[in-house]
Amino acid sequence: MENNYQLSRIHNYVMGLMSKEEMYAIEREALQDPFLQDAIDGYKMQQGVDAKQLSIMQQRLAQRVETQARDKNRRFYGWQRLTVALAAAVLFVVACSLVFFNFITSKPGKKTEVILMEQQLRVDSRTLAMNDAIPEVGWSQFNEELNSEVRDILSAEHVVVRFEVKNGLANTITVTGTSSSEVGGVLIEFVRDKIKWKGRYGVIDIKIDSKE
């Protein structure tokens, strides 16, 4: 039904002026539309109305339908606005989180080197004669850090590393006892760049076990 419930049809239905097909159609509409059923019931109780009353009933029914439609639209658009507001709030929180995260991660700070230690210590180092060089971190920490540096070296090695100490740094470094340029390069870089030294001259015997 539209805004106007076509009270003339209701009149014909109540008065029995419809065909069976028309009566079946309006009864089916009444099952789906409670306002139409109310109108039919009210018309039966009034036992017919004149033209003036008919016009008033039409107006009242149209107002009820219009009011129901407005309420329905108000509820629909209310939920729609609420959904849009919630989505905007979520996007705002996400944007603020990203800005804050970028601000925190971009702040300058002291970089901390994380050394991944092997579960099994494969390195053993000893000082030889003429050595007076000592790592500032101590020999235990020296072995642990060197153990991490040689994690990709699979073979067993036994070498001697010699160097001079100037301003706490190793210089003029030589590695003897290995034919592997990889092993020599790793040890030279470690002694020179990763360790600060005390003393003047270093002679270190280093053993590296094979990696199982």
mmCIF file of C-alpha atoms in Angstrom:
data_model
loop_
_atom_site.group_PDB
_atom_site.id
_atom_site.type_symbol
_atom_site.label_atom_id
_atom_site.label_comp_id
_atom_site.label_asym_id
_atom_site.label_seq_id
_atom_site.Cartn_x
_atom_site.Cartn_y
_atom_site.Cartn_z
ATOM 1 C CA MET A 1 0.000 0.000 0.000
ATOM 2 C CA GLU A 2 1.098 3.627 -0.568
ATOM 3 C CA ASN A 3 0.242 6.633 1.616
ATOM 4 C CA ASN A 4 -3.399 6.280 0.681
ATOM 5 C CA TYR A 5 -4.878 2.960 1.693
ATOM 6 C CA GLN A 6 -7.598 3.285 -0.940
ATOM 7 C CA LEU A 7 -10.486 3.201 1.445
ATOM 8 C CA SER A 8 -12.798 2.671 -1.466
ATOM 9 C CA ARG A 9 -11.288 -0.810 -1.812
ATOM 10 C CA ILE A 10 -11.816 -1.373 1.910
ATOM 11 C CA HIS A 11 -15.429 -0.297 1.526
ATOM 12 C CA ASN A 12 -15.967 -2.685 -1.399
ATOM 13 C CA TYR A 13 -14.267 -5.501 0.515
ATOM 14 C CA VAL A 14 -16.337 -5.019 3.689
ATOM 15 C CA MET A 15 -19.566 -4.657 1.730
ATOM 16 C CA GLY A 16 -18.832 -7.757 -0.349
ATOM 17 C CA LEU A 17 -18.650 -5.872 -3.649
ATOM 18 C CA MET A 18 -15.362 -7.437 -4.743
ATOM 19 C CA SER A 19 -14.697 -10.518 -6.815
ATOM 20 C CA LYS A 20 -13.011 -13.483 -5.157
ATOM 21 C CA GLU A 21 -9.706 -12.582 -6.772
ATOM 22 C CA GLU A 22 -9.882 -8.974 -5.509
ATOM 23 C CA MET A 23 -10.846 -10.103 -2.020
ATOM 24 C CA TYR A 24 -7.951 -12.573 -1.948
ATOM 25 C CA ALA A 25 -5.561 -9.825 -3.056
ATOM 26 C CA ILE A 26 -6.598 -7.355 -0.343
ATOM 27 C CA GLU A 27 -6.539 -10.094 2.330
ATOM 28 C CA ARG A 28 -2.990 -10.973 1.313
ATOM 29 C CA GLU A 29 -2.021 -7.308 1.542
ATOM 30 C CA ALA A 30 -3.611 -7.089 4.999
ATOM 31 C CA LEU A 31 -1.461 -9.998 6.213
ATOM 32 C CA GLN A 32 1.647 -8.046 5.255
ATOM 33 C CA ASP A 33 0.406 -4.580 6.317
ATOM 34 C CA PRO A 34 -0.946 -4.179 9.885
ATOM 35 C CA PHE A 35 -2.257 -0.683 9.079
ATOM 36 C CA LEU A 36 -4.436 -2.067 6.321
ATOM 37 C CA GLN A 37 -5.808 -4.724 8.670
ATOM 38 C CA ASP A 38 -6.563 -2.040 11.289
ATOM 39 C CA ALA A 39 -8.363 0.002 8.647
ATOM 40 C CA ILE A 40 -10.499 -2.979 7.605
ATOM 41 C CA ASP A 41 -11.353 -3.799 11.231
ATOM 42 C CA GLY A 42 -12.208 -0.164 11.984
ATOM 43 C CA TYR A 43 -14.375 0.101 8.902
ATOM 44 C CA LYS A 44 -16.311 -3.014 9.896
ATOM 45 C CA MET A 45 -16.935 -1.553 13.382
ATOM 46 C CA GLN A 46 -18.188 1.710 11.870
ATOM 47 C CA GLN A 47 -20.400 -0.263 9.468
ATOM 48 C CA GLY A 48 -19.642 2.191 6.695
ATOM 49 C CA VAL A 49 -18.822 5.908 6.606
ATOM 50 C CA ASP A 50 -19.967 8.860 4.555
ATOM 51 C CA ALA A 51 -17.747 10.730 2.096
ATOM 52 C CA LYS A 52 -16.638 13.296 4.693
ATOM 53 C CA GLN A 53 -15.656 10.613 7.202
ATOM 54 C CA LEU A 54 -13.949 8.700 4.432
ATOM 55 C CA SER A 55 -11.770 11.695 3.601
ATOM 56 C CA ILE A 56 -10.840 12.188 7.280
ATOM 57 C CA MET A 57 -9.884 8.519 7.615
ATOM 58 C CA GLN A 58 -7.765 8.735 4.492
ATOM 59 C CA GLN A 59 -5.915 11.732 5.914
ATOM 60 C CA ARG A 60 -5.313 10.032 9.273
ATOM 61 C CA LEU A 61 -4.059 6.864 7.643
ATOM 62 C CA ALA A 62 -1.776 8.820 5.353
ATOM 63 C CA GLN A 63 -0.373 10.691 8.371
ATOM 64 C CA ARG A 64 0.276 7.441 10.220
ATOM 65 C CA VAL A 65 2.094 5.962 7.235
ATOM 66 C CA GLU A 66 4.145 9.119 6.768
ATOM 67 C CA THR A 67 5.062 9.208 10.469
ATOM 68 C CA GLN A 68 6.140 5.569 10.374
ATOM 69 C CA ALA A 69 8.297 6.216 7.296
ATOM 70 C CA ARG A 70 9.957 9.232 8.961
ATOM 71 C CA ASP A 71 10.713 7.219 12.097
ATOM 72 C CA LYS A 72 12.161 4.403 10.028
ATOM 73 C CA ASN A 73 14.366 6.795 8.048
ATOM 74 C CA ARG A 74 15.438 8.563 11.233
ATOM 75 C CA ARG A 75 16.572 5.279 12.769
ATOM 76 C CA PHE A 76 18.337 4.217 9.562
ATOM 77 C CA TYR A 77 20.217 7.468 9.078
ATOM 78 C CA GLY A 78 20.996 7.638 12.797
ATOM 79 C CA TRP A 79 22.757 4.275 12.655
ATOM 80 C CA GLN A 80 24.424 5.288 9.412
ATOM 81 C CA ARG A 81 25.845 8.454 10.961
ATOM 82 C CA LEU A 82 26.975 6.498 14.019
ATOM 83 C CA THR A 83 28.758 3.950 11.805
ATOM 84 C CA VAL A 84 30.525 6.696 9.854
ATOM 85 C CA ALA A 85 31.556 8.407 13.107
ATOM 86 C CA LEU A 86 32.962 5.177 14.536
ATOM 87 C CA ALA A 87 34.905 4.475 11.333
ATOM 88 C CA ALA A 88 36.333 8.005 11.380
ATOM 89 C CA ALA A 89 37.354 7.584 15.025
ATOM 90 C CA VAL A 90 39.147 4.319 14.267
ATOM 91 C CA LEU A 91 41.020 5.897 11.351
ATOM 92 C CA PHE A 92 41.980 8.851 13.550
ATOM 93 C CA VAL A 93 43.396 6.554 16.250
ATOM 94 C CA VAL A 94 45.345 4.534 13.661
ATOM 95 C CA ALA A 95 46.772 7.697 12.102
ATOM 96 C CA CYS A 96 47.821 9.065 15.506
ATOM 97 C CA SER A 97 49.460 5.739 16.374
ATOM 98 C CA LEU A 98 51.457 5.756 13.137
ATOM 99 C CA VAL A 99 52.602 9.338 13.678
ATOM 100 C CA PHE A 100 53.626 8.567 17.268
ATOM 101 C CA PHE A 101 55.450 5.393 16.221
ATOM 102 C CA ASN A 102 57.352 7.228 13.478
ATOM 103 C CA PHE A 103 58.267 9.987 15.930
ATOM 104 C CA ILE A 104 59.606 7.518 18.490
ATOM 105 C CA THR A 105 61.584 5.437 15.993
ATOM 106 C CA SER A 106 63.049 8.507 14.292
ATOM 107 C CA LYS A 107 64.423 10.011 17.515
ATOM 108 C CA PRO A 108 68.237 9.893 17.605
ATOM 109 C CA GLY A 109 69.595 7.635 20.265
ATOM 110 C CA LYS A 110 72.500 5.450 21.118
ATOM 111 C CA LYS A 111 72.529 2.314 19.021
ATOM 112 C CA THR A 112 72.968 -0.878 20.963
ATOM 113 C CA GLU A 113 74.640 -3.715 19.166
ATOM 114 C CA VAL A 114 72.928 -7.003 19.848
ATOM 115 C CA ILE A 115 75.276 -9.964 19.669
ATOM 116 C CA LEU A 116 73.649 -13.317 18.977
ATOM 117 C CA MET A 117 75.582 -15.893 20.909
ATOM 118 C CA GLU A 118 75.944 -19.449 19.756
ATOM 119 C CA GLN A 119 74.614 -22.052 22.167
ATOM 120 C CA GLN A 120 77.985 -23.819 22.116
ATOM 121 C CA LEU A 121 81.206 -21.892 22.762
ATOM 122 C CA ARG A 122 83.674 -22.905 20.040
ATOM 123 C CA VAL A 123 86.425 -20.366 20.741
ATOM 124 C CA ASP A 124 89.343 -20.624 23.173
ATOM 125 C CA SER A 125 91.990 -17.891 23.262
ATOM 126 C CA ARG A 126 95.240 -17.654 25.246
ATOM 127 C CA THR A 127 97.967 -15.050 25.420
ATOM 128 C CA LEU A 128 101.524 -15.999 24.424
ATOM 129 C CA ALA A 129 104.926 -14.625 25.393
ATOM 130 C CA MET A 130 105.570 -10.950 24.624
ATOM 131 C CA ASN A 131 101.836 -10.208 24.980
ATOM 132 C CA ASP A 132 100.660 -7.422 27.241
ATOM 133 C CA ALA A 133 97.451 -6.520 25.394
ATOM 134 C CA ILE A 134 94.183 -7.053 27.283
ATOM 135 C CA PRO A 135 90.699 -6.496 25.876
ATOM 136 C CA GLU A 136 88.773 -3.868 27.837
ATOM 137 C CA VAL A 137 85.723 -6.180 27.991
ATOM 138 C CA GLY A 138 87.786 -8.993 29.485
ATOM 139 C CA TRP A 139 88.819 -12.339 27.994
ATOM 140 C CA SER A 140 85.522 -14.090 28.761
ATOM 141 C CA GLN A 141 83.498 -11.479 26.891
ATOM 142 C CA PHE A 142 86.162 -11.441 24.162
ATOM 143 C CA ASN A 143 85.673 -15.194 23.569
ATOM 144 C CA GLU A 144 81.868 -14.914 23.554
ATOM 145 C CA GLU A 145 81.845 -12.084 21.011
ATOM 146 C CA LEU A 146 84.442 -13.799 18.832
ATOM 147 C CA ASN A 147 82.366 -16.970 19.047
ATOM 148 C CA SER A 148 79.477 -15.067 17.482
ATOM 149 C CA GLU A 149 81.709 -13.600 14.759
ATOM 150 C CA VAL A 150 82.968 -17.031 13.595
ATOM 151 C CA ARG A 151 79.526 -18.657 13.540
ATOM 152 C CA ASP A 152 79.712 -19.080 9.740
ATOM 153 C CA ILE A 153 83.140 -20.730 9.840
ATOM 154 C CA LEU A 154 82.588 -24.483 9.839
ATOM 155 C CA SER A 155 86.150 -25.842 9.941
ATOM 156 C CA ALA A 156 88.423 -26.188 12.963
ATOM 157 C CA GLU A 157 91.165 -23.548 13.073
ATOM 158 C CA HIS A 158 94.241 -22.871 15.213
ATOM 159 C CA VAL A 159 95.849 -19.492 14.583
ATOM 160 C CA VAL A 160 98.078 -16.899 16.159
ATOM 161 C CA VAL A 161 97.090 -13.224 15.906
ATOM 162 C CA ARG A 162 99.758 -10.532 16.385
ATOM 163 C CA PHE A 163 99.172 -6.779 16.514
ATOM 164 C CA GLU A 164 100.304 -3.486 17.984
ATOM 165 C CA VAL A 165 98.069 -1.296 20.126
ATOM 166 C CA LYS A 166 97.825 2.431 19.470
ATOM 167 C CA ASN A 167 95.274 4.627 21.179
ATOM 168 C CA GLY A 168 93.333 1.557 22.283
ATOM 169 C CA LEU A 169 93.049 0.125 18.756
ATOM 170 C CA ALA A 170 94.815 -2.832 17.162
ATOM 171 C CA ASN A 171 97.114 -2.019 14.240
ATOM 172 C CA THR A 172 99.539 -3.929 11.990
ATOM 173 C CA ILE A 173 97.577 -7.148 12.459
ATOM 174 C CA THR A 174 98.846 -10.504 11.152
ATOM 175 C CA VAL A 175 97.193 -13.923 11.308
ATOM 176 C CA THR A 176 99.292 -17.080 10.962
ATOM 177 C CA GLY A 177 98.326 -20.743 11.047
ATOM 178 C CA THR A 178 95.476 -20.717 8.504
ATOM 179 C CA SER A 179 95.268 -20.805 4.740
ATOM 180 C CA SER A 180 91.694 -19.504 4.729
ATOM 181 C CA SER A 181 91.399 -15.872 3.703
ATOM 182 C CA GLU A 182 87.896 -15.880 5.197
ATOM 183 C CA VAL A 183 89.173 -16.867 8.643
ATOM 184 C CA GLY A 184 91.980 -14.314 8.475
ATOM 185 C CA GLY A 185 89.623 -11.559 7.371
ATOM 186 C CA VAL A 186 87.081 -12.276 10.134
ATOM 187 C CA LEU A 187 89.752 -12.292 12.850
ATOM 188 C CA ILE A 188 91.470 -9.119 11.620
ATOM 189 C CA GLU A 189 88.192 -7.216 11.398
ATOM 190 C CA PHE A 190 87.126 -8.406 14.840
ATOM 191 C CA VAL A 191 90.408 -7.542 16.602
ATOM 192 C CA ARG A 192 90.665 -4.192 14.816
ATOM 193 C CA ASP A 193 87.075 -2.922 14.763
ATOM 194 C CA LYS A 194 85.147 -4.671 17.541
ATOM 195 C CA ILE A 195 87.548 -4.637 20.502
ATOM 196 C CA LYS A 196 89.200 -1.844 22.475
ATOM 197 C CA TRP A 197 92.613 -2.787 23.937
ATOM 198 C CA LYS A 198 94.857 -1.963 26.859
ATOM 199 C CA GLY A 199 98.618 -2.444 26.532
ATOM 200 C CA ARG A 200 101.078 -2.135 23.656
ATOM 201 C CA TYR A 201 101.509 -5.473 21.911
ATOM 202 C CA GLY A 202 99.279 -8.482 21.420
ATOM 203 C CA VAL A 203 100.132 -12.111 20.698
ATOM 204 C CA ILE A 204 97.038 -14.303 20.999
ATOM 205 C CA ASP A 205 96.677 -18.034 20.373
ATOM 206 C CA ILE A 206 93.103 -18.730 19.184
ATOM 207 C CA LYS A 207 91.500 -22.144 18.720
ATOM 208 C CA ILE A 208 88.193 -22.567 16.921
ATOM 209 C CA ASP A 209 86.427 -25.922 17.114
ATOM 210 C CA SER A 210 84.687 -27.310 14.044
ATOM 211 C CA LYS A 211 80.968 -26.682 13.817
ATOM 212 C CA GLU A 212 78.895 -29.860 14.011
#
